[in-house]
PDB file of C-alpha atoms in Angstrom:
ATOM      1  CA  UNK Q   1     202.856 119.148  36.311  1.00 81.00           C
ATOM      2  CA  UNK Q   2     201.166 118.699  39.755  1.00 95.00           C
ATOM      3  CA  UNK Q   3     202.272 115.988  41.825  1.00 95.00           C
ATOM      4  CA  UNK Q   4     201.197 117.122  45.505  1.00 98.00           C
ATOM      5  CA  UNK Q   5     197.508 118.380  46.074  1.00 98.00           C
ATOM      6  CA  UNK Q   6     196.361 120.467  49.087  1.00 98.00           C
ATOM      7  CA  UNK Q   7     192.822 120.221  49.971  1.00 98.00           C
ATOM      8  CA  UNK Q   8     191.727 122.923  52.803  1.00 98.00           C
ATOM      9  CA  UNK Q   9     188.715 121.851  54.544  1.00 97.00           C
ATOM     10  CA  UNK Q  10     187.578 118.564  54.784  1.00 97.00           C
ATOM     11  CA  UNK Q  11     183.421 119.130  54.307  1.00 94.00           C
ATOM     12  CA  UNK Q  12     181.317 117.581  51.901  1.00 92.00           C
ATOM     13  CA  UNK Q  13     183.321 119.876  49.021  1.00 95.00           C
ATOM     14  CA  UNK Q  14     186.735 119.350  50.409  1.00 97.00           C
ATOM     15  CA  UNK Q  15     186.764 115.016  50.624  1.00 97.00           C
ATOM     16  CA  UNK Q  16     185.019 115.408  47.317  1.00 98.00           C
ATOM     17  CA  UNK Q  17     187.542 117.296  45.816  1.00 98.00           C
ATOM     18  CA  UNK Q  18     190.437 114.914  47.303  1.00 98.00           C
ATOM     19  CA  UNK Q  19     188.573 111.420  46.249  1.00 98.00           C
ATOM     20  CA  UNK Q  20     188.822 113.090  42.482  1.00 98.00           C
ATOM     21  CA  UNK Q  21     192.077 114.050  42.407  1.00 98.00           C
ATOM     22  CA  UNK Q  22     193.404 110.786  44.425  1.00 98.00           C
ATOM     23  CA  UNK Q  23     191.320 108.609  41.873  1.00 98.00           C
ATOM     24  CA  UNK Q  24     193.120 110.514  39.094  1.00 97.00           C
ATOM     25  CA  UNK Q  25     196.382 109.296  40.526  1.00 96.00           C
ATOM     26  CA  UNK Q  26     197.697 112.329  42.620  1.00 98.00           C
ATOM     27  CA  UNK Q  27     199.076 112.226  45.833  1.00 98.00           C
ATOM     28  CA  UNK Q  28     196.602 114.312  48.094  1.00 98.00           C
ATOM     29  CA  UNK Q  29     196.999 115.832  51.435  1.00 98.00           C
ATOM     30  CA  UNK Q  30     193.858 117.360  53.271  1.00 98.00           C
ATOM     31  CA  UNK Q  31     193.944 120.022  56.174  1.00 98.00           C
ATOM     32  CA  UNK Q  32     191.283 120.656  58.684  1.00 97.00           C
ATOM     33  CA  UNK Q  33     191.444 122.102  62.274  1.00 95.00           C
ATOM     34  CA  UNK Q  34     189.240 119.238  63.187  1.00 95.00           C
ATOM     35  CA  UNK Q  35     190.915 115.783  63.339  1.00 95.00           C
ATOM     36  CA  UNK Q  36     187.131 114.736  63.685  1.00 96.00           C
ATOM     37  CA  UNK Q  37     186.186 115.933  60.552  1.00 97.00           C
ATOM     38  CA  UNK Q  38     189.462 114.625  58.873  1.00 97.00           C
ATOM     39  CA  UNK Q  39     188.480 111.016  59.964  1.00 97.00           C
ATOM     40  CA  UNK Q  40     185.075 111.799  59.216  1.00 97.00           C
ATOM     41  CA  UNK Q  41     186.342 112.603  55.229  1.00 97.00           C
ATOM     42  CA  UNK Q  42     188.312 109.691  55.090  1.00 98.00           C
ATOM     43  CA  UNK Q  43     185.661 107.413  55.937  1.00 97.00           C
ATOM     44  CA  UNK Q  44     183.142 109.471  53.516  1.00 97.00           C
ATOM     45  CA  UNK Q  45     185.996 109.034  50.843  1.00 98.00           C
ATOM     46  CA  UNK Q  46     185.990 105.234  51.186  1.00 97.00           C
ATOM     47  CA  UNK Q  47     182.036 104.963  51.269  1.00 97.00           C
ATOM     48  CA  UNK Q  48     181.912 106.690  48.336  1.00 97.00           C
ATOM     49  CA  UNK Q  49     184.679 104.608  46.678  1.00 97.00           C
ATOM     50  CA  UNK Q  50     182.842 101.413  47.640  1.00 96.00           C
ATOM     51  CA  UNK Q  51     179.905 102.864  45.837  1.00 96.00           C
ATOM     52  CA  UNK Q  52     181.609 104.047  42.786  1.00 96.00           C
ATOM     53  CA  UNK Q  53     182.966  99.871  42.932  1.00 96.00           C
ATOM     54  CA  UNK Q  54     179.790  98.502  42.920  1.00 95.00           C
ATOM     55  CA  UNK Q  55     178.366 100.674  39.989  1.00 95.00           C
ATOM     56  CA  UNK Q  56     181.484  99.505  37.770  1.00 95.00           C
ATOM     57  CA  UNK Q  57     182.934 103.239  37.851  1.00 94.00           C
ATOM     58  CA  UNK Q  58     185.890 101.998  39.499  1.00 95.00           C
ATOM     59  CA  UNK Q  59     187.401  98.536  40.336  1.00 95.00           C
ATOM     60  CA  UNK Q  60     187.020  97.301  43.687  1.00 95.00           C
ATOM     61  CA  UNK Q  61     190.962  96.462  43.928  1.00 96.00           C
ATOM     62  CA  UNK Q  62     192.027  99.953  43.061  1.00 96.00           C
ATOM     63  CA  UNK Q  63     190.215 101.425  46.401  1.00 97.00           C
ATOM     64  CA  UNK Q  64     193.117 100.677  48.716  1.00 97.00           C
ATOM     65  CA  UNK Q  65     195.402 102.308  46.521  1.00 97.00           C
ATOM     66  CA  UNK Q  66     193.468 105.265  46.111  1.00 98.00           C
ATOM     67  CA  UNK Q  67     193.203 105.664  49.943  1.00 98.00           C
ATOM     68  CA  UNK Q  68     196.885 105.515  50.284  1.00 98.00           C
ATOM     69  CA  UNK Q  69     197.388 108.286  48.101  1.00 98.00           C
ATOM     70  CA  UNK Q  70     195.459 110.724  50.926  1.00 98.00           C
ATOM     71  CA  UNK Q  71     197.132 112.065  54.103  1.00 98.00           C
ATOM     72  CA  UNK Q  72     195.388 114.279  56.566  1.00 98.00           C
ATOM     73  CA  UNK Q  73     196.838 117.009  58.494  1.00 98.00           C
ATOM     74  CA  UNK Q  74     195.877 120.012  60.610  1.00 96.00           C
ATOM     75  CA  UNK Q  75     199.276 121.643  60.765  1.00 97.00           C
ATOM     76  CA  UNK Q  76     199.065 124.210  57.297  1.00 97.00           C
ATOM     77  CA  UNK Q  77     202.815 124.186  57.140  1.00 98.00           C
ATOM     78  CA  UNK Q  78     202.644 120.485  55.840  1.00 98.00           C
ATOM     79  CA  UNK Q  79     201.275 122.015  52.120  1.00 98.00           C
ATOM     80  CA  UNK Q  80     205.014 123.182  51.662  1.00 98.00           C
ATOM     81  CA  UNK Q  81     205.306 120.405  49.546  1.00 97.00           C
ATOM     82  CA  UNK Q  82     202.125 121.643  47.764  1.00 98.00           C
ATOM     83  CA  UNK Q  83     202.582 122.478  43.654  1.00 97.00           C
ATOM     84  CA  UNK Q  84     198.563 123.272  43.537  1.00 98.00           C
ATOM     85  CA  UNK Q  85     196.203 124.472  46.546  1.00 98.00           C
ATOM     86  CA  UNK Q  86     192.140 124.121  46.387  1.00 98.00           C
ATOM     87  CA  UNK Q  87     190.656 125.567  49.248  1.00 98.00           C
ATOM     88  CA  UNK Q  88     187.454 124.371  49.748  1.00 97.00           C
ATOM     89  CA  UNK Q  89     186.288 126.385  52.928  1.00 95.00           C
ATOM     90  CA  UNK Q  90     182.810 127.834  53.696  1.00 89.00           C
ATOM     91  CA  UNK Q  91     181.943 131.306  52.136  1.00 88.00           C
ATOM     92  CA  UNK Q  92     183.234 133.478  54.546  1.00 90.00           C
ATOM     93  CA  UNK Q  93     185.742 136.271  52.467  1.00 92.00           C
ATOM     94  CA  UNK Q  94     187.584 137.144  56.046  1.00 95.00           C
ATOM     95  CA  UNK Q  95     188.282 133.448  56.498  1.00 96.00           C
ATOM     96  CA  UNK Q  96     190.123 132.741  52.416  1.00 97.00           C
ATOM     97  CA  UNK Q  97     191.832 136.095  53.101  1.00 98.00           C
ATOM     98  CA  UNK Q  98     193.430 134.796  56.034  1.00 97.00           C
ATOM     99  CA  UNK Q  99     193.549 131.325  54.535  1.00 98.00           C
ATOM    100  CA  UNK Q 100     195.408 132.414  50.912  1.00 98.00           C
ATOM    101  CA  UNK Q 101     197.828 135.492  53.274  1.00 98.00           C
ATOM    102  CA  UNK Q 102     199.449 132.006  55.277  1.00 98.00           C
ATOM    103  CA  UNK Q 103     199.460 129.823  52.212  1.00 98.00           C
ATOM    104  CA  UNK Q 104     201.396 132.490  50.065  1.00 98.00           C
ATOM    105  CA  UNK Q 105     204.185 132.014  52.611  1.00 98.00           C
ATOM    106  CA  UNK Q 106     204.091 128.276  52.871  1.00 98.00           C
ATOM    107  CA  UNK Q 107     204.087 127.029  49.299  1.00 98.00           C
ATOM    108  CA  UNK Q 108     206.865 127.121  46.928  1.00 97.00           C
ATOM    109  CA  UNK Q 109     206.275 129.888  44.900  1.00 96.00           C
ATOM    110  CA  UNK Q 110     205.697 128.406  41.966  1.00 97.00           C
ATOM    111  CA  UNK Q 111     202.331 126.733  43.029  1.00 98.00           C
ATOM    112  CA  UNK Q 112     199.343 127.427  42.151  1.00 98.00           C
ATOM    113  CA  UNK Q 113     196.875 128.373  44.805  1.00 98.00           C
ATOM    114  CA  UNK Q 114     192.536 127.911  43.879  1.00 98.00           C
ATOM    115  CA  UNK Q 115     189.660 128.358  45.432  1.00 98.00           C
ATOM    116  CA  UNK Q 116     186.279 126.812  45.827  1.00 97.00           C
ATOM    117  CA  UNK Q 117     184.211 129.523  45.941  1.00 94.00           C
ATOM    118  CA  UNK Q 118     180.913 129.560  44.599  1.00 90.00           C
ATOM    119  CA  UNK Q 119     180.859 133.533  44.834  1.00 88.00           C
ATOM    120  CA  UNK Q 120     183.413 135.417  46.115  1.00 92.00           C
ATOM    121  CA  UNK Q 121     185.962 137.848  43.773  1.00 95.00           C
ATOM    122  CA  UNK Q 122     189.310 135.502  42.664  1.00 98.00           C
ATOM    123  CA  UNK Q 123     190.659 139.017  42.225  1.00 98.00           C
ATOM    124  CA  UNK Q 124     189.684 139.881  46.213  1.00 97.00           C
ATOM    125  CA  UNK Q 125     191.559 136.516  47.180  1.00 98.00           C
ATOM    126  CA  UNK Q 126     194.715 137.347  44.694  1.00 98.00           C
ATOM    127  CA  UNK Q 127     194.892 140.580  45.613  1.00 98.00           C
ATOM    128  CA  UNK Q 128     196.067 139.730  49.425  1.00 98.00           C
ATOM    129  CA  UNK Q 129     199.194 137.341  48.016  1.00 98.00           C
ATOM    130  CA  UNK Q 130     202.199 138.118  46.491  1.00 98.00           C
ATOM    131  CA  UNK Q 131     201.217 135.823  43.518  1.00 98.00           C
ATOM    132  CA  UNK Q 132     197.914 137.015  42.023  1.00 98.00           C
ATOM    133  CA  UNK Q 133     198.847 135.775  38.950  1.00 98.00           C
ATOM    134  CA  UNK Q 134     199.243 131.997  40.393  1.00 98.00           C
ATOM    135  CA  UNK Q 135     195.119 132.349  42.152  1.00 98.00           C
ATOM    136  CA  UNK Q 136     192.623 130.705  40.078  1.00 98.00           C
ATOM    137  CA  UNK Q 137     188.698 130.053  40.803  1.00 98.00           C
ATOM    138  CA  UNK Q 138     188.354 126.067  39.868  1.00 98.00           C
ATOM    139  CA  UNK Q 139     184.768 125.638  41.766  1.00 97.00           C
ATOM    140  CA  UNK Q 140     183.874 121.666  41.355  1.00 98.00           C
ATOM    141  CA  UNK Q 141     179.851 121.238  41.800  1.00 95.00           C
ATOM    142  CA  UNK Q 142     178.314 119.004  44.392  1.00 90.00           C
ATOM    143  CA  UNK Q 143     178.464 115.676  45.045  1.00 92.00           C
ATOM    144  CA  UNK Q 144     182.084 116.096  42.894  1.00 96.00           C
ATOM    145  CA  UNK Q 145     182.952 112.485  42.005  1.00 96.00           C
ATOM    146  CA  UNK Q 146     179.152 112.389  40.319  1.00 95.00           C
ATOM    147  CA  UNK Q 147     179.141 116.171  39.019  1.00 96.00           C
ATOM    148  CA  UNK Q 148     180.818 117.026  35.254  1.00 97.00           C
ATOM    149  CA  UNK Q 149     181.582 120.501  35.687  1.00 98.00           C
ATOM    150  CA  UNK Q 150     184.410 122.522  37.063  1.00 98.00           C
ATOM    151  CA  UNK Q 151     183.450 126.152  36.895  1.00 98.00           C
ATOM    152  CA  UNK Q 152     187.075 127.948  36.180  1.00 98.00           C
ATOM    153  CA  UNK Q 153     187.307 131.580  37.354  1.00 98.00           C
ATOM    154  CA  UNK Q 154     189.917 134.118  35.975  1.00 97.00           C
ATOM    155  CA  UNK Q 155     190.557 136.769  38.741  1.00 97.00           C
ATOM    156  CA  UNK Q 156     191.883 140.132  36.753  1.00 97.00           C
ATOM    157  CA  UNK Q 157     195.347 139.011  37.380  1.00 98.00           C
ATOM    158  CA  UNK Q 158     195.380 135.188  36.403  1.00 98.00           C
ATOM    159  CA  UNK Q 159     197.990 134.284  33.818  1.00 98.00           C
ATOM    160  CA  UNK Q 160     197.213 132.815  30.984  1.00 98.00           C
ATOM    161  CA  UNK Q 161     200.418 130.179  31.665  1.00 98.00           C
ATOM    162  CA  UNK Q 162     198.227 129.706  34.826  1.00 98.00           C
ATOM    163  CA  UNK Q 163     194.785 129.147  33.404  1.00 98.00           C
ATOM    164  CA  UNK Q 164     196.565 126.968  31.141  1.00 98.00           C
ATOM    165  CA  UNK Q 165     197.701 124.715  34.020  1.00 98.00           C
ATOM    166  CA  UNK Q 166     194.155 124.477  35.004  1.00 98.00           C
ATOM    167  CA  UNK Q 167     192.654 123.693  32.142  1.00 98.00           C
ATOM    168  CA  UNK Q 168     194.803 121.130  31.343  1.00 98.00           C
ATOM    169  CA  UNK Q 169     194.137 119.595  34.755  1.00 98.00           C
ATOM    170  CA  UNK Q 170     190.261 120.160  34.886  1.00 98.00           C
ATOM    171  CA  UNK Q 171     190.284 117.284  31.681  1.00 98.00           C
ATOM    172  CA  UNK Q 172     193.194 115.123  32.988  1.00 97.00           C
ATOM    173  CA  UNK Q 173     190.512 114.993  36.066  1.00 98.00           C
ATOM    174  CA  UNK Q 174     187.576 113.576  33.445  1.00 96.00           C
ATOM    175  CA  UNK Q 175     185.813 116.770  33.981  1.00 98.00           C
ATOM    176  CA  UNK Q 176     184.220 119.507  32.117  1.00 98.00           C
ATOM    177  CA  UNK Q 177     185.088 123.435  32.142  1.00 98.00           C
ATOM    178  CA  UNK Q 178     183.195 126.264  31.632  1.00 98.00           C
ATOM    179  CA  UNK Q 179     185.268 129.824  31.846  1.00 98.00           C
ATOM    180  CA  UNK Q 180     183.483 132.236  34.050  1.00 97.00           C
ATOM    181  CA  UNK Q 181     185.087 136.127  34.058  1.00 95.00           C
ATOM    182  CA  UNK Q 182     185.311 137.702  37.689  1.00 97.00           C
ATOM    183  CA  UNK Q 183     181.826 138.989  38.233  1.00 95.00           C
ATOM    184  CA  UNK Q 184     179.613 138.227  41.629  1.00 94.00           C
ATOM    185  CA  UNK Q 185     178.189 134.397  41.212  1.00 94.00           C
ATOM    186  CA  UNK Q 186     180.198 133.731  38.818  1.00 96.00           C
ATOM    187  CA  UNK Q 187     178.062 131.661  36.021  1.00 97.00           C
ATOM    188  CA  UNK Q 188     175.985 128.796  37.567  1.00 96.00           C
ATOM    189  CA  UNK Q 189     175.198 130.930  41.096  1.00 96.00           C
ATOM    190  CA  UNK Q 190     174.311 134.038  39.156  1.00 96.00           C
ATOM    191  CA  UNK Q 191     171.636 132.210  37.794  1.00 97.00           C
ATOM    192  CA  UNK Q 192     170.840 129.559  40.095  1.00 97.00           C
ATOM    193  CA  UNK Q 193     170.763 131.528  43.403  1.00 97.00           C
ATOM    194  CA  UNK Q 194     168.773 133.925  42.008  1.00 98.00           C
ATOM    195  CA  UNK Q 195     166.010 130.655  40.942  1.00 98.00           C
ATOM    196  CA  UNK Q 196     166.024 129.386  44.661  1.00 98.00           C
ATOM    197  CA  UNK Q 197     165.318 132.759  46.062  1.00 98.00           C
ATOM    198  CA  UNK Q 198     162.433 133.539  43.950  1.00 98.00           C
ATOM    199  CA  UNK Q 199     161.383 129.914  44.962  1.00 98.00           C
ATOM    200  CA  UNK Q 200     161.526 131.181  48.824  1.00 98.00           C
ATOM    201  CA  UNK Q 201     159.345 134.217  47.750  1.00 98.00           C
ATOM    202  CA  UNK Q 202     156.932 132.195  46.281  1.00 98.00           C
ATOM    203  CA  UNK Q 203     156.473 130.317  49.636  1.00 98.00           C
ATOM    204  CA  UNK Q 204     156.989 133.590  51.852  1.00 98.00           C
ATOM    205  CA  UNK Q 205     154.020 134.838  49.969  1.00 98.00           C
ATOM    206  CA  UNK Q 206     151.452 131.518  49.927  1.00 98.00           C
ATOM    207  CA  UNK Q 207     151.590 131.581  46.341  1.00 98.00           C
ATOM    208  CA  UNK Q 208     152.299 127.717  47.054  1.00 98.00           C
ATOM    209  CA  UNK Q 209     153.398 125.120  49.136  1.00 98.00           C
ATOM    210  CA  UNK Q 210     157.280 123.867  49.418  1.00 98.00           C
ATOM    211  CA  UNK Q 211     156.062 120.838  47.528  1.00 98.00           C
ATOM    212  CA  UNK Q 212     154.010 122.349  45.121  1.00 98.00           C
ATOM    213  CA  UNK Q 213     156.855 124.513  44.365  1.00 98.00           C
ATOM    214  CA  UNK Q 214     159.407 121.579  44.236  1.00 98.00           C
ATOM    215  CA  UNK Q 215     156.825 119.644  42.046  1.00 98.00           C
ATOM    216  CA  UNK Q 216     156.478 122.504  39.594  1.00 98.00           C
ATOM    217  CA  UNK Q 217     159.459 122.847  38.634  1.00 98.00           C
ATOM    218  CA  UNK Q 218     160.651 119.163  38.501  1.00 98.00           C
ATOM    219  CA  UNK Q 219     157.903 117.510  36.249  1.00 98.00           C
ATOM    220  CA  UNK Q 220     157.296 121.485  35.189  1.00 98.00           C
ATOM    221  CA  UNK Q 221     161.177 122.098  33.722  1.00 97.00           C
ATOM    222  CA  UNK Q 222     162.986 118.773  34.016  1.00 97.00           C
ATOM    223  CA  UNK Q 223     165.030 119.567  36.851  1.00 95.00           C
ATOM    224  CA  UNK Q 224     165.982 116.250  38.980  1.00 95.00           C
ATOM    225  CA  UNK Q 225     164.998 118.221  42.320  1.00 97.00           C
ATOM    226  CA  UNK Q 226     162.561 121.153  43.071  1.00 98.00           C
ATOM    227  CA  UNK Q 227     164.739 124.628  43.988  1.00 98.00           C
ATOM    228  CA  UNK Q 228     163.990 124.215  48.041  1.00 98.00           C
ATOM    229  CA  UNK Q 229     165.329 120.653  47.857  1.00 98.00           C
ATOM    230  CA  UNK Q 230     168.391 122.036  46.512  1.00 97.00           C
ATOM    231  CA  UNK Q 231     168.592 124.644  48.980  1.00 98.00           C
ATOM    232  CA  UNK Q 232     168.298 122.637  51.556  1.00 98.00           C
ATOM    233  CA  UNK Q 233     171.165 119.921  50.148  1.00 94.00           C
ATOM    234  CA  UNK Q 234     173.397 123.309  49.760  1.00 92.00           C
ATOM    235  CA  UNK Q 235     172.646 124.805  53.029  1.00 95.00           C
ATOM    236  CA  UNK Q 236     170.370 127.829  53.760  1.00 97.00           C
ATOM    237  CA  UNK Q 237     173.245 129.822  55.237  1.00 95.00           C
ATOM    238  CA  UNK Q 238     175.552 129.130  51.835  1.00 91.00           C
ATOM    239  CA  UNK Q 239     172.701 130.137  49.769  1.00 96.00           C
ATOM    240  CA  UNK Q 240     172.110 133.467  52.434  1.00 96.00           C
ATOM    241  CA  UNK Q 241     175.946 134.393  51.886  1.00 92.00           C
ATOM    242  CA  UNK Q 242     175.769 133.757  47.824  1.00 92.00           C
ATOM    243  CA  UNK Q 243     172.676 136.361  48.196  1.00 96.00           C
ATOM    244  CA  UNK Q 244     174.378 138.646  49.943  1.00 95.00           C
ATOM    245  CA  UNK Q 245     177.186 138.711  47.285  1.00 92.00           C
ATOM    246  CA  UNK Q 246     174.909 138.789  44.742  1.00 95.00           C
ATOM    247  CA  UNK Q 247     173.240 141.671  46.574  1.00 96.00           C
ATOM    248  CA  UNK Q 248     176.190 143.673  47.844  1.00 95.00           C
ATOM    249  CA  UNK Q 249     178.075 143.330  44.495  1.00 94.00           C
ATOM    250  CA  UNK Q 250     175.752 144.465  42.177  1.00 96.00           C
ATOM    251  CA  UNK Q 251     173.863 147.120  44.351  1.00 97.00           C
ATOM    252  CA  UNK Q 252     170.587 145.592  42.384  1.00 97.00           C
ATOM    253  CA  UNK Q 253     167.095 145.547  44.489  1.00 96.00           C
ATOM    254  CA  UNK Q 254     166.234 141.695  42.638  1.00 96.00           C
ATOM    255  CA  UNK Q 255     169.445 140.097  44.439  1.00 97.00           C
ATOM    256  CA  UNK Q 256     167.811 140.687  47.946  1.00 98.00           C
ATOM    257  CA  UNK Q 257     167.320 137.838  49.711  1.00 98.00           C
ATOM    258  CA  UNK Q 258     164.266 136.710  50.859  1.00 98.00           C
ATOM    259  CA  UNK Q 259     163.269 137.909  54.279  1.00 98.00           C
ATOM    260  CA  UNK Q 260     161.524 134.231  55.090  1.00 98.00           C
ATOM    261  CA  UNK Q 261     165.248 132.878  54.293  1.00 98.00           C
ATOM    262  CA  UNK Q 262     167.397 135.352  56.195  1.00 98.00           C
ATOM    263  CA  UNK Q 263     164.540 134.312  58.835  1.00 98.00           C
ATOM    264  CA  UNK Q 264     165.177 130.665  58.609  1.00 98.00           C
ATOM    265  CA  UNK Q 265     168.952 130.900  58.892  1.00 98.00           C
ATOM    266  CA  UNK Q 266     168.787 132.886  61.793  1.00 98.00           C
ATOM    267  CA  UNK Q 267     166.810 130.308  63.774  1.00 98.00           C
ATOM    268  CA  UNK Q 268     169.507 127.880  62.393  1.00 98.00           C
ATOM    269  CA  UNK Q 269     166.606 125.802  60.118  1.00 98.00           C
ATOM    270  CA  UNK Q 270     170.120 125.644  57.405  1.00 98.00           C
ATOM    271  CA  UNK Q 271     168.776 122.466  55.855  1.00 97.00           C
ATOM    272  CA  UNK Q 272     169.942 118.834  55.429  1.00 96.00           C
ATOM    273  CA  UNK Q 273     173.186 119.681  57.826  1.00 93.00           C
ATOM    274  CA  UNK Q 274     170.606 121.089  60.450  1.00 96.00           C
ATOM    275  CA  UNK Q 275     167.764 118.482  60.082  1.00 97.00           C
ATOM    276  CA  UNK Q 276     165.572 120.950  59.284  1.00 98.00           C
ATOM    277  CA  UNK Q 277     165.015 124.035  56.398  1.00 98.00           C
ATOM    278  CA  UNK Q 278     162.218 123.701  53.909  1.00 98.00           C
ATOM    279  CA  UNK Q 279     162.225 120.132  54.953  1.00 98.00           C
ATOM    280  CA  UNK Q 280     162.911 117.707  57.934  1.00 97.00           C
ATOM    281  CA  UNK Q 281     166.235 115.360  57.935  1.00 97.00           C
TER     282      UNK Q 281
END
């Protein structure tokens, strides 16, 4: 069914997303305002393609044609030949408003148009288009070539022909679904956001140190990294704005986010991206 791709944003999430869907055979075409950061996702893309190689996920001669399945552009109006949109900017509602308002005039109006979003309403983003029943939540989990899941959000006015599409997509891309209704956080942040705060608390109040913390509940619950670790890896300011959705959405006192965190992101400690958060890069 989809044939064209359109990848908004070309972060970490964004020239994940593309590798996937070029490795799955689609043609894929990337937009950033940065031309730095679309060279800088390219070469990511092949890195990570010369990786996959030597671990035997892929073989070594089908990286070329992978790569020549991805275009870059930062002119929007090229996703007219577009039959499926993921936008994969930062967490900033204002900026996927403005982002979904353009696409709905530039794609055919049969695409589909998804978003990213680890937080923010589907029915919010829908709501601003003329096709609410084409805007879908597909939110892949980081790094995506590695991660299984694709988190699939219904907004209120998704159709099912719609969802369907998805679906079907989500396995043709060797990935895993779970259904998440409209709510703030969706499934995995609703729980996990609320985890990594408490972890900050925890510190903010010298109940332990950021490695005892991280230690605890690795060899303490199984997890592969400690919750500040994580943090840090997502980015102090996405985990701030996930709070704050959290917080604002369900007008509920244990969504607040940690005053040590709100702290940190101020001073710009955001993590790996930064250098420093919990931890020094």
């Amino acid at each position: 069914m989809f044939k064209v791709v359109g990848v908004i944003g070309a972060g970490q999430m964004g020239s994940g997303i593309a590798h996937v869907f070029a490795q799955h055979a689609y043609q894929v075409l990337i937009y950033d305002i940065s031309g730095a950061q679309l060279e800088k996702a390219l070469k990511s893309i092949a890195q990570n393609l010369e990786r996959q190689a030597k671990k035997g996920v892929i073989f070594e001669t089908s990286i070329q044609g992978i790569m020549g399945r991805i275009a870059v552009t930062n002119d929007l109006n090229d996703f007219s030949v577009c039959d499926l949109v993921v936008e994969a900017v930062s967490e900033n509602e204002a900026l996927k408003f403005d982002l979904f308002r353009k696409l709905d005039e530039i794609v055919g109006k049969d695409a589909i148009l998804a978003s990213n979003t680890s937080s923010i309403s589907i029915t919010r983003i829908a709501s601003v288009t003329r096709r609410p029943d084409k805007v879908v939540g597909m939110h892949f989990m980081n790094p995506v070539p590695v991660m299984q899941l694709v988190e699939v959000i219904r907004g209120l006015a998704t159709s099912e022909e719609t969802f369907q599409a998805i679906s079907s997509l989500v396995d043709k891309l060797g990935k895993e679904m779970a259904v998440s209704q409209d709510y703030p956080g969706f499934i995995v942040n609703r729980i996990l956001i609320p985890m990594i705060n408490e972890a900050v608390f925890a510190l903010y109040e010298g109940i332990a140190s950021a490695e005892d913390i991280d230690k605890g509940m690795k060899l303490g619950t199984n997890q592969p990294m400690g919750p500040l670790t994580l943090a840090d890896f997502i980015g102090l300011d996405t985990v701030l704005a996930i709070c704050n959705v959290l917080h604002d959405g369900f007008k509920d006192p244990k969504y607040r986010p940690c005053p040590l965190l709100v702290k940190m992101v101020n001073a710009g400690y955001l993590g790996k991206k930064s250098g420093r958060g919990f931890y020094s890069y």
